[in-house]
Short mmCIF file of C-alpha atoms in Angstrom, two decimals:
data_model
loop_
_atom_site.label_atom_id
_atom_site.label_comp_id
_atom_site.label_asym_id
_atom_site.label_seq_id
_atom_site.Cartn_x
_atom_site.Cartn_y
_atom_site.Cartn_z
CA MET A 25 -84.89 3.71 -115.90
CA ASN A 26 -86.35 1.26 -118.33
CA ASN A 27 -84.13 2.66 -120.96
CA ILE A 28 -81.07 1.99 -118.77
CA VAL A 29 -82.05 -1.61 -118.11
CA LEU A 30 -82.60 -2.30 -121.78
CA ARG A 31 -79.40 -0.53 -122.64
CA ASN A 32 -77.47 -2.72 -120.18
CA ILE A 33 -79.07 -5.93 -121.37
CA PHE A 34 -78.32 -4.96 -124.98
CA ARG A 35 -74.75 -4.16 -124.06
CA PHE A 36 -74.32 -7.51 -122.29
CA VAL A 37 -75.71 -9.46 -125.24
CA ILE A 38 -73.62 -7.65 -127.84
CA LEU A 39 -70.40 -7.84 -125.86
CA LEU A 40 -70.95 -11.55 -124.99
CA LEU A 41 -71.58 -12.33 -128.66
CA ILE A 42 -68.38 -10.54 -129.65
CA GLN A 43 -66.50 -12.29 -126.90
CA ILE A 44 -67.80 -15.72 -127.89
CA TYR A 45 -67.56 -15.43 -131.62
CA VAL A 46 -64.53 -13.20 -132.08
CA CYS A 47 -62.37 -12.61 -129.05
CA ASN A 48 -62.18 -16.22 -127.87
CA TYR A 49 -60.42 -17.00 -131.19
CA VAL A 50 -57.97 -14.13 -131.01
CA HIS A 51 -54.49 -15.35 -130.07
CA PHE A 52 -52.48 -12.30 -130.84
CA LEU A 53 -48.71 -12.97 -130.41
CA GLY A 54 -49.63 -16.31 -128.97
CA PHE A 55 -50.62 -15.18 -125.52
CA ILE A 56 -52.86 -12.17 -125.94
CA ASN A 57 -56.47 -13.13 -125.76
CA PRO A 58 -58.72 -10.11 -125.01
CA TYR A 59 -61.74 -10.55 -122.80
CA ILE A 60 -63.86 -7.70 -124.00
CA TYR A 61 -67.00 -8.72 -122.10
CA VAL A 62 -65.38 -7.20 -119.05
CA LEU A 63 -66.56 -3.83 -120.37
CA ALA A 64 -70.21 -4.83 -119.74
CA LEU A 65 -69.34 -5.55 -116.14
CA LEU A 66 -67.42 -2.29 -115.80
CA LEU A 67 -70.38 -0.29 -117.04
CA LEU A 68 -72.86 -2.09 -114.83
CA PRO A 69 -74.46 0.66 -112.73
CA LEU A 70 -73.47 0.59 -109.05
CA SER A 71 -76.97 1.64 -108.04
CA ILE A 72 -78.50 -1.82 -108.59
CA PRO A 73 -78.50 -4.23 -105.60
CA LYS A 74 -75.19 -5.89 -104.89
CA SER A 75 -76.73 -9.42 -104.84
CA LEU A 76 -78.14 -8.85 -108.29
CA GLN A 77 -74.76 -7.54 -109.48
CA TYR A 78 -73.06 -10.66 -108.25
CA LEU A 79 -75.61 -12.89 -109.90
CA ILE A 80 -75.27 -11.00 -113.21
CA ALA A 81 -71.48 -11.25 -113.02
CA PHE A 82 -71.58 -14.92 -112.19
CA VAL A 83 -73.97 -15.77 -115.00
CA THR A 84 -72.03 -13.66 -117.51
CA GLY A 85 -68.77 -15.38 -116.57
CA LEU A 86 -70.44 -18.75 -116.73
CA ILE A 87 -71.72 -18.05 -120.26
CA VAL A 88 -68.23 -17.22 -121.40
CA ASP A 89 -66.94 -20.30 -119.58
CA ILE A 90 -69.38 -22.57 -121.34
CA PHE A 91 -68.16 -21.45 -124.73
CA ALA A 92 -64.49 -21.41 -123.76
CA MET A 93 -64.79 -24.85 -122.08
CA THR A 94 -63.33 -23.50 -118.87
CA TYR A 95 -66.18 -24.00 -116.47
CA GLY A 96 -66.04 -21.67 -113.49
CA ILE A 97 -62.91 -19.71 -114.23
CA HIS A 98 -64.52 -16.67 -115.81
CA ALA A 99 -67.42 -16.87 -113.41
CA SER A 100 -64.98 -16.61 -110.49
CA ALA A 101 -63.00 -13.82 -112.06
CA SER A 102 -66.08 -11.77 -113.01
CA LEU A 103 -67.52 -12.24 -109.56
CA THR A 104 -64.28 -10.97 -107.95
CA LEU A 105 -64.19 -8.08 -110.38
CA ILE A 106 -67.70 -6.96 -109.49
CA PHE A 107 -66.96 -7.47 -105.80
CA LEU A 108 -63.90 -5.24 -106.00
CA LYS A 109 -65.37 -2.68 -108.36
CA PRO A 110 -66.88 -0.28 -105.71
CA TYR A 111 -63.73 -0.41 -103.65
CA VAL A 112 -61.52 0.44 -106.68
CA ILE A 113 -63.87 3.30 -107.68
CA SER A 114 -63.96 4.74 -104.17
CA TRP A 115 -60.16 4.38 -103.94
CA LEU A 116 -59.69 6.22 -107.22
CA THR A 117 -62.14 9.04 -106.40
CA VAL A 118 -60.80 9.73 -102.94
CA GLY A 119 -61.59 13.16 -101.56
CA LYS A 120 -64.46 13.82 -103.89
CA ASN A 121 -68.11 13.85 -103.08
CA ARG A 122 -70.10 10.67 -102.69
CA ASP A 123 -72.23 11.33 -105.77
CA GLU A 124 -69.32 10.51 -107.98
CA LEU A 125 -69.26 6.97 -106.67
CA THR A 126 -72.55 6.19 -108.36
CA THR A 127 -71.73 7.70 -111.71
CA ILE A 128 -71.01 5.40 -114.56
CA PRO A 129 -67.37 5.36 -115.65
CA ILE A 130 -67.77 6.50 -119.28
CA PRO A 131 -65.70 9.04 -121.18
CA GLY A 132 -68.24 11.81 -120.75
CA GLN A 133 -68.26 11.54 -116.99
CA LYS A 134 -64.58 10.90 -116.17
CA ASP A 135 -61.35 12.15 -117.67
CA PHE A 136 -59.10 9.86 -119.77
CA LYS A 137 -56.48 9.28 -117.08
CA TRP A 138 -59.05 8.12 -114.53
CA LEU A 139 -60.70 5.84 -117.06
CA LEU A 140 -57.34 4.36 -118.10
CA ILE A 141 -56.29 3.55 -114.56
CA TYR A 142 -59.70 2.29 -113.59
CA THR A 143 -60.09 0.05 -116.65
CA PHE A 144 -56.56 -1.28 -116.50
CA LEU A 145 -56.90 -2.12 -112.79
CA MET A 146 -60.15 -3.95 -113.17
CA VAL A 147 -59.06 -5.77 -116.31
CA PHE A 148 -55.79 -6.74 -114.68
CA ILE A 149 -57.61 -8.22 -111.63
CA HIS A 150 -59.89 -10.17 -113.95
CA HIS A 151 -57.15 -11.43 -116.26
CA PHE A 152 -54.90 -12.32 -113.40
CA ILE A 153 -57.53 -14.55 -111.84
CA VAL A 154 -58.39 -16.12 -115.17
CA THR A 155 -54.75 -16.86 -116.04
CA MET A 156 -53.85 -18.16 -112.61
CA PHE A 157 -56.81 -20.50 -112.56
CA GLU A 158 -55.98 -21.66 -116.07
CA LEU A 159 -52.35 -22.35 -115.30
CA PHE A 160 -52.93 -23.38 -111.68
CA THR A 161 -49.32 -23.11 -110.79
CA PHE A 162 -46.85 -20.54 -109.42
CA ARG A 163 -44.08 -21.83 -111.56
CA LYS A 164 -42.70 -19.16 -113.97
CA PHE A 165 -44.79 -16.65 -111.99
CA TRP A 166 -43.07 -13.56 -113.34
CA LEU A 167 -43.36 -14.67 -116.94
CA THR A 168 -47.04 -15.27 -116.29
CA LEU A 169 -47.41 -11.86 -114.72
CA ILE A 170 -45.80 -10.20 -117.71
CA SER A 171 -48.11 -11.97 -120.09
CA VAL A 172 -51.12 -11.02 -117.91
CA ILE A 173 -50.03 -7.37 -117.98
CA GLY A 174 -49.61 -7.53 -121.73
CA ASN A 175 -52.98 -9.06 -122.18
CA SER A 176 -54.53 -6.53 -119.80
CA LEU A 177 -53.02 -3.65 -121.72
CA PHE A 178 -54.40 -5.02 -124.97
CA THR A 179 -57.88 -5.53 -123.50
CA THR A 180 -57.75 -2.04 -121.93
CA PHE A 181 -56.82 -0.55 -125.26
CA ILE A 182 -59.76 -2.26 -127.00
CA ILE A 183 -62.16 -1.35 -124.23
CA LEU A 184 -61.15 2.34 -124.28
CA CYS A 185 -61.44 2.43 -128.07
CA VAL A 186 -64.93 0.92 -127.86
CA GLN A 187 -65.91 3.34 -125.12
CA TYR A 188 -64.67 6.43 -126.99
CA ILE A 189 -66.25 5.24 -130.26
CA PHE A 190 -69.66 4.34 -128.86
CA THR A 191 -70.06 6.84 -126.06
CA PRO A 192 -73.54 8.24 -126.05
CA THR A 193 -74.05 11.96 -125.58
CA LYS A 194 -74.18 13.21 -122.01
CA LYS A 195 -77.83 13.91 -122.38
CA ASP A 196 -78.79 10.23 -122.54
CA TYR A 197 -77.40 9.41 -119.18
CA LYS A 198 -78.68 12.34 -117.19
CA MET B 27 -83.34 -12.68 -83.74
CA ASN B 28 -84.58 -9.60 -85.42
CA ASN B 29 -81.11 -8.23 -85.29
CA LEU B 30 -79.75 -11.34 -86.95
CA ALA B 31 -82.30 -11.16 -89.72
CA GLN B 32 -81.46 -7.52 -90.19
CA PHE B 33 -77.76 -8.30 -90.26
CA LEU B 34 -78.34 -11.03 -92.83
CA ARG B 35 -80.45 -8.75 -95.01
CA LYS B 36 -77.78 -6.09 -94.81
CA ASN B 37 -74.88 -8.37 -95.59
CA PHE B 38 -76.65 -10.83 -97.78
CA HIS B 39 -74.52 -9.86 -100.77
CA TYR B 40 -71.34 -10.92 -99.02
CA LEU B 41 -72.84 -14.32 -98.35
CA LEU B 42 -73.98 -14.55 -101.97
CA PHE B 43 -70.48 -13.57 -103.15
CA VAL B 44 -68.91 -16.31 -101.08
CA ILE B 45 -71.46 -18.90 -102.22
CA LEU B 46 -71.09 -18.02 -105.88
CA GLN B 47 -67.32 -18.06 -105.55
CA ILE B 48 -67.44 -21.46 -103.98
CA ILE B 49 -69.67 -22.71 -106.78
CA ALA B 50 -67.18 -21.41 -109.32
CA VAL B 51 -64.29 -23.06 -107.63
CA ILE B 52 -66.22 -26.34 -107.43
CA LEU B 53 -66.95 -26.01 -111.15
CA ILE B 54 -63.31 -25.42 -111.86
CA TYR B 55 -62.33 -28.36 -109.79
CA ASN B 56 -64.87 -30.67 -111.35
CA THR B 57 -64.27 -29.88 -114.97
CA LEU B 58 -60.59 -29.10 -115.37
CA ASN B 59 -58.22 -31.98 -115.07
CA TYR B 60 -55.11 -30.07 -114.20
CA PRO B 61 -56.43 -28.24 -111.12
CA ARG B 62 -57.98 -31.48 -109.98
CA PHE B 63 -54.64 -33.16 -110.36
CA VAL B 64 -52.85 -30.39 -108.48
CA ILE B 65 -55.32 -30.38 -105.63
CA SER B 66 -55.43 -34.14 -105.31
CA THR B 67 -51.65 -34.28 -105.46
CA PHE B 68 -51.50 -31.76 -102.68
CA GLY B 69 -54.01 -33.81 -100.80
CA LYS B 70 -51.94 -36.96 -101.28
CA SER B 71 -48.85 -35.18 -100.06
CA VAL B 72 -50.71 -34.53 -96.86
CA THR B 73 -52.25 -37.97 -96.48
CA GLY B 74 -49.18 -39.75 -97.82
CA PRO B 75 -47.23 -39.89 -94.55
CA PHE B 76 -50.23 -41.38 -92.75
CA TYR B 77 -50.62 -44.12 -95.31
CA GLU B 78 -46.95 -44.68 -95.26
CA MET B 79 -47.00 -45.16 -91.50
CA ARG B 80 -49.82 -47.66 -91.88
CA HIS B 81 -47.92 -49.42 -94.63
CA PHE B 82 -44.88 -49.59 -92.42
CA PHE B 83 -46.75 -51.80 -90.00
CA THR B 84 -49.00 -53.73 -92.36
CA LYS B 85 -46.53 -54.53 -95.17
CA HIS B 86 -45.16 -57.51 -93.21
CA PHE B 87 -48.46 -59.33 -93.33
CA ASN B 88 -48.20 -59.74 -97.09
CA PHE B 89 -44.60 -60.82 -97.36
CA GLU B 90 -45.29 -64.53 -97.53
CA HIS B 91 -47.90 -64.15 -100.26
CA GLU B 92 -45.66 -61.69 -102.12
CA ASN B 93 -42.78 -64.12 -101.82
CA THR B 94 -44.66 -67.00 -103.39
CA ILE B 95 -45.74 -64.73 -106.23
CA LEU B 96 -42.18 -63.64 -106.83
CA VAL B 97 -40.89 -67.19 -106.71
CA GLN B 98 -43.42 -68.23 -109.32
CA GLU B 99 -42.46 -65.30 -111.47
CA ASN B 100 -38.77 -66.25 -111.16
CA LEU B 101 -39.57 -69.80 -112.20
CA LYS B 102 -41.37 -68.52 -115.23
CA LEU B 103 -38.39 -66.38 -116.16
CA LEU B 104 -35.92 -69.22 -115.57
CA ARG B 105 -37.99 -71.54 -117.77
CA GLU B 106 -37.92 -68.96 -120.59
CA GLN B 107 -34.14 -68.54 -120.42
CA GLU B 108 -32.28 -69.39 -123.58
CA SER B 109 -30.06 -71.84 -121.75
CA SER B 110 -33.11 -73.98 -120.93
CA PHE B 111 -33.51 -74.96 -124.58
CA ILE B 112 -31.71 -76.62 -127.41
CA PHE B 113 -32.33 -74.89 -130.70
CA ARG B 114 -32.59 -77.57 -133.35
CA SER B 115 -32.45 -75.39 -136.43
CA ASP B 116 -28.80 -76.37 -136.91
CA SER B 117 -29.36 -80.08 -136.70
CA LEU B 118 -29.10 -82.60 -139.52
CA LEU B 119 -32.82 -82.97 -139.89
CA THR B 120 -34.70 -81.73 -142.93
CA GLU B 121 -37.06 -78.79 -142.84
CA ALA B 122 -40.17 -81.00 -142.71
CA GLU B 123 -38.81 -83.02 -139.82
CA LEU B 124 -37.85 -79.91 -137.98
CA THR B 125 -41.36 -78.48 -138.20
CA LYS B 126 -42.71 -81.79 -136.99
CA LEU B 127 -40.47 -81.56 -133.99
CA ASN B 128 -40.61 -78.32 -132.15
CA LYS B 129 -37.62 -76.32 -133.25
CA ARG B 130 -37.04 -75.31 -129.72
CA LEU B 131 -36.48 -78.27 -127.51
CA ARG B 132 -36.80 -77.79 -123.80
CA VAL B 133 -34.01 -79.38 -121.85
CA TYR B 134 -34.29 -77.89 -118.39
CA ASP B 135 -37.30 -77.42 -116.24
CA TYR B 136 -37.36 -75.68 -112.91
CA THR B 137 -39.13 -75.91 -109.58
CA TYR B 138 -38.51 -74.27 -106.28
CA ALA B 139 -37.99 -75.42 -102.70
CA ASN B 140 -37.22 -73.95 -99.30
CA VAL B 141 -34.07 -74.76 -97.43
CA ILE B 142 -34.96 -76.17 -94.04
CA HIS B 143 -31.51 -77.22 -92.88
CA ASN B 144 -28.18 -75.78 -93.88
CA THR B 145 -24.60 -75.94 -92.68
CA VAL B 146 -21.71 -73.82 -93.77
CA HIS B 147 -18.72 -74.29 -91.52
CA LYS B 148 -18.21 -78.01 -91.68
CA LYS B 149 -15.73 -79.79 -93.98
CA ASN B 150 -18.60 -81.35 -95.89
CA ASN B 151 -21.75 -79.28 -95.94
CA TYR B 152 -25.25 -80.45 -96.77
CA LEU B 153 -28.61 -78.76 -97.23
CA ILE B 154 -32.03 -80.24 -96.72
CA ILE B 155 -34.89 -78.92 -98.80
CA ASP B 156 -38.59 -79.43 -98.36
CA LYS B 157 -39.29 -81.17 -101.65
CA GLY B 158 -38.77 -84.82 -102.42
CA ALA B 159 -39.65 -87.71 -104.67
CA SER B 160 -43.36 -86.85 -104.55
CA ASP B 161 -42.51 -83.49 -106.18
CA GLY B 162 -40.44 -85.12 -108.92
CA ILE B 163 -37.01 -84.55 -107.36
CA THR B 164 -34.50 -87.14 -108.34
CA TYR B 165 -30.84 -87.83 -107.70
CA ASP B 166 -28.28 -85.57 -109.44
CA MET B 167 -30.50 -82.56 -110.03
CA ALA B 168 -28.88 -79.14 -109.88
CA VAL B 169 -29.82 -76.66 -107.19
CA ILE B 170 -29.37 -72.95 -107.81
CA CYS B 171 -30.58 -69.78 -106.19
CA SER B 172 -31.05 -66.27 -107.55
CA ASP B 173 -27.45 -65.38 -106.67
CA GLY B 174 -25.83 -68.40 -108.25
CA VAL B 175 -25.00 -72.07 -107.89
CA VAL B 176 -25.92 -73.96 -104.68
CA GLY B 177 -25.27 -77.65 -105.19
CA VAL B 178 -26.50 -81.01 -106.45
CA VAL B 179 -29.26 -83.23 -105.08
CA ASN B 180 -27.71 -86.16 -103.30
CA ASP B 181 -30.45 -88.21 -101.74
CA VAL B 182 -34.21 -88.09 -102.07
CA SER B 183 -36.87 -89.20 -99.62
CA GLU B 184 -40.65 -88.95 -100.07
CA HIS B 185 -40.99 -85.30 -99.09
CA TYR B 186 -37.43 -84.10 -98.51
CA SER B 187 -34.14 -84.13 -100.31
CA SER B 188 -30.59 -83.67 -99.22
CA VAL B 189 -28.32 -81.52 -101.34
CA ILE B 190 -24.57 -81.62 -101.54
CA SER B 191 -23.62 -78.03 -101.17
CA LEU B 192 -20.91 -76.52 -103.29
CA LEU B 193 -19.09 -76.28 -99.95
CA HIS B 194 -18.37 -80.00 -99.97
CA SER B 195 -15.08 -81.74 -100.62
CA ASP B 196 -16.67 -83.97 -103.24
CA SER B 197 -18.46 -81.33 -105.26
CA ARG B 198 -16.93 -80.47 -108.55
CA ILE B 199 -18.61 -78.17 -111.01
CA SER B 200 -17.60 -77.61 -114.59
CA ALA B 201 -17.04 -73.91 -115.00
CA LYS B 202 -16.20 -71.48 -117.75
CA ILE B 203 -14.34 -68.25 -117.20
CA TYR B 204 -15.25 -65.12 -119.08
CA PRO B 205 -14.07 -63.38 -121.19
CA SER B 206 -11.31 -65.92 -122.04
CA ASN B 207 -13.88 -68.77 -122.31
CA GLN B 208 -11.61 -71.32 -120.66
CA LEU B 209 -12.98 -74.42 -119.05
CA GLY B 210 -12.12 -75.29 -115.49
CA ASN B 211 -13.47 -76.97 -112.44
CA ILE B 212 -14.71 -75.41 -109.25
CA VAL B 213 -13.68 -77.29 -106.15
CA TRP B 214 -14.05 -76.31 -102.53
CA ASP B 215 -11.41 -77.63 -100.16
CA GLU B 216 -11.12 -75.19 -97.36
CA ASP B 217 -12.94 -73.64 -94.47
CA ASP B 218 -13.91 -70.36 -96.05
CA PRO B 219 -17.54 -70.58 -97.13
CA GLU B 220 -17.16 -67.56 -99.36
CA LYS B 221 -14.36 -68.81 -101.61
CA ALA B 222 -13.64 -71.79 -103.82
CA ASN B 223 -10.78 -72.88 -106.06
CA LEU B 224 -10.87 -72.80 -109.83
CA LEU B 225 -8.66 -75.58 -111.17
CA ASP B 226 -7.34 -76.69 -114.53
CA ILE B 227 -6.69 -73.26 -116.07
CA SER B 228 -3.36 -73.25 -117.82
CA GLN B 229 -0.72 -70.71 -116.95
CA HIS B 230 -0.48 -69.12 -120.37
CA ILE B 231 -4.06 -67.97 -120.38
CA ASN B 232 -4.63 -64.35 -119.59
CA ILE B 233 -6.92 -64.09 -116.58
CA ASN B 234 -7.54 -61.00 -114.57
CA VAL B 235 -8.84 -60.57 -111.07
CA GLY B 236 -12.53 -59.75 -111.40
CA ASP B 237 -13.28 -62.11 -114.29
CA SER B 238 -16.63 -63.83 -113.97
CA VAL B 239 -16.98 -67.56 -113.64
CA PHE B 240 -20.11 -69.25 -115.00
CA THR B 241 -21.28 -72.81 -115.27
CA SER B 242 -20.25 -74.34 -118.56
CA GLY B 243 -23.32 -76.49 -119.18
CA TYR B 244 -21.21 -79.46 -120.25
CA SER B 245 -22.16 -81.62 -117.35
CA TYR B 246 -25.87 -81.39 -118.24
CA VAL B 247 -26.59 -81.07 -114.58
CA PHE B 248 -26.32 -77.30 -114.48
CA PRO B 249 -27.63 -75.21 -117.35
CA LYS B 250 -25.27 -72.89 -119.11
CA ASN B 251 -24.29 -69.43 -117.84
CA ILE B 252 -25.29 -69.55 -114.19
CA LEU B 253 -23.01 -67.31 -112.23
CA ILE B 254 -20.68 -69.03 -109.79
CA GLY B 255 -18.54 -66.09 -108.75
CA THR B 256 -15.67 -63.80 -109.66
CA VAL B 257 -11.93 -64.38 -109.59
CA CYS B 258 -10.49 -62.74 -106.48
CA GLU B 259 -6.96 -64.14 -106.24
CA LYS B 260 -4.51 -65.20 -108.90
CA GLU B 261 -1.24 -66.95 -108.24
CA VAL B 262 1.30 -68.26 -110.67
CA ASN B 263 2.44 -71.65 -109.40
CA SER B 264 5.95 -72.59 -110.49
CA LYS B 265 5.47 -76.30 -109.70
CA SER B 266 2.53 -77.03 -111.93
CA SER B 267 1.40 -75.84 -115.33
CA PHE B 268 -1.90 -74.57 -113.96
CA LEU B 269 -2.81 -71.32 -112.35
CA THR B 270 -4.01 -71.23 -108.73
CA LEU B 271 -7.18 -69.22 -108.86
CA LYS B 272 -9.54 -68.42 -106.05
CA VAL B 273 -13.12 -67.50 -106.80
CA LYS B 274 -15.36 -65.44 -104.59
CA LEU B 275 -18.64 -67.23 -104.66
CA SER B 276 -21.65 -65.13 -105.60
CA THR B 277 -23.98 -67.27 -103.47
CA ASN B 278 -24.22 -66.39 -99.83
CA PHE B 279 -24.54 -69.88 -98.45
CA SER B 280 -25.31 -68.78 -94.88
CA ARG B 281 -28.44 -66.99 -96.01
CA LEU B 282 -30.07 -69.47 -98.33
CA ASN B 283 -33.82 -69.64 -98.18
CA THR B 284 -35.58 -70.23 -101.50
CA VAL B 285 -33.70 -72.31 -103.99
CA TYR B 286 -34.56 -73.51 -107.49
CA ILE B 287 -34.13 -77.09 -108.55
CA VAL B 288 -33.15 -77.76 -112.16
CA LYS B 289 -34.40 -80.91 -113.84
CA ASN B 290 -32.76 -82.14 -116.99
CA LEU B 291 -35.55 -83.66 -119.02
CA TYR B 292 -33.14 -85.84 -121.03
CA LYS B 293 -31.20 -87.13 -118.11
CA SER B 294 -31.97 -90.89 -118.68
CA GLU B 295 -30.95 -90.53 -122.32
CA LEU B 296 -27.70 -88.85 -121.35
CA ASP B 297 -27.07 -91.36 -118.61
CA SER B 298 -27.45 -94.32 -120.95
CA LEU B 299 -25.04 -92.67 -123.38
CA LYS B 300 -22.52 -92.08 -120.66
CA SER B 301 -22.76 -95.66 -119.37
CA SER B 302 -22.13 -97.14 -122.81
CA PHE B 303 -19.21 -94.79 -123.04
CA LYS B 304 -17.80 -96.17 -119.79
CA ASN B 305 -18.29 -99.79 -120.85
CA GLU B 306 -16.13 -99.46 -123.89
#
């Protein structure tokens, strides 16, 4: 238990540092700006109290906001992401036993297809909120949507790479 | 009560979610300029019609004040017009003498007055304005309005003055027609308060309907380039060597309210020159 808490804190710190120092300065093709810290939120165990989850998400988003000078946008997006996370998981694992809902979505536990869909959906929700708040307009909506999808694909790609590279052995999580 | 507490404890996270989300939106609103602009614009589009309605009723209260401000502004602009000055750089004086004098010599000064009596349909029309000798009005000053020429001051009392309107059989204004730059005289001799005759333009001069007629500035009563009207009828008269031209006056004499009075600052000088000219 203690191990998991420490592991999560460590993951949050590392991913936030990468986000703040590296990913905030990535402007690939002019519009792709990966938000890799989403991974920390995706891997947050569902077993911890929801209120605590929301607080963690809010604070995480706020930290990113402070460094990106966009106060509130990432906080709002992260909060929404955490709020929708259980619904997305239960929607994706329909027809299976309830135990699967509490498992952590990492490569060892889920197959690649599931992970891809799950990660992309969550990242898309997050990026969509961030981008819409940043632009704050519905003009050129479809162009915005395309750029959001592109950005989401890029972030998803990075997140899956990170997950497959750094996945611990099954034994650690049991 | 217990149920409520239980319900709250069970659904506390929803409440927390909403609260945090609200905090985030407030943060966004407070720190980013563009969303604030969008939201406040939207707000204004809602409140706008209400303010507009209020303005619809309250705007009339300020008209008088607004009007005086506008009149003052117009006076300022009139005073700065080029035709109000003589530029002395082309005079016979030396450079040193020119710098001693101001190179720009003011000839015309302006003030304003309100028309308190006005006729249009008589054979000889007069106006009465609410400024007189105590405001510096003297005989023979020009009266104009924002649309064009009005007339010349005829008689001055302590606080009022009478003005010979352009619509008077005696009034005669030196005019210049553009673009041919020919001099003529504007005379009114009929019953139509919208039209006057332009005399003394020779037949050979090419004049088109629609040409503008301005004051010439040669009388030193009116400054140069004040609009009188536009040519509306042209007739070639076989009996005389002059064209018969009718000018549609730009001034609407039946709606005069605020007029500007033009004072020639060198009038006495010019008058003495003229009188010596006559005596010879």
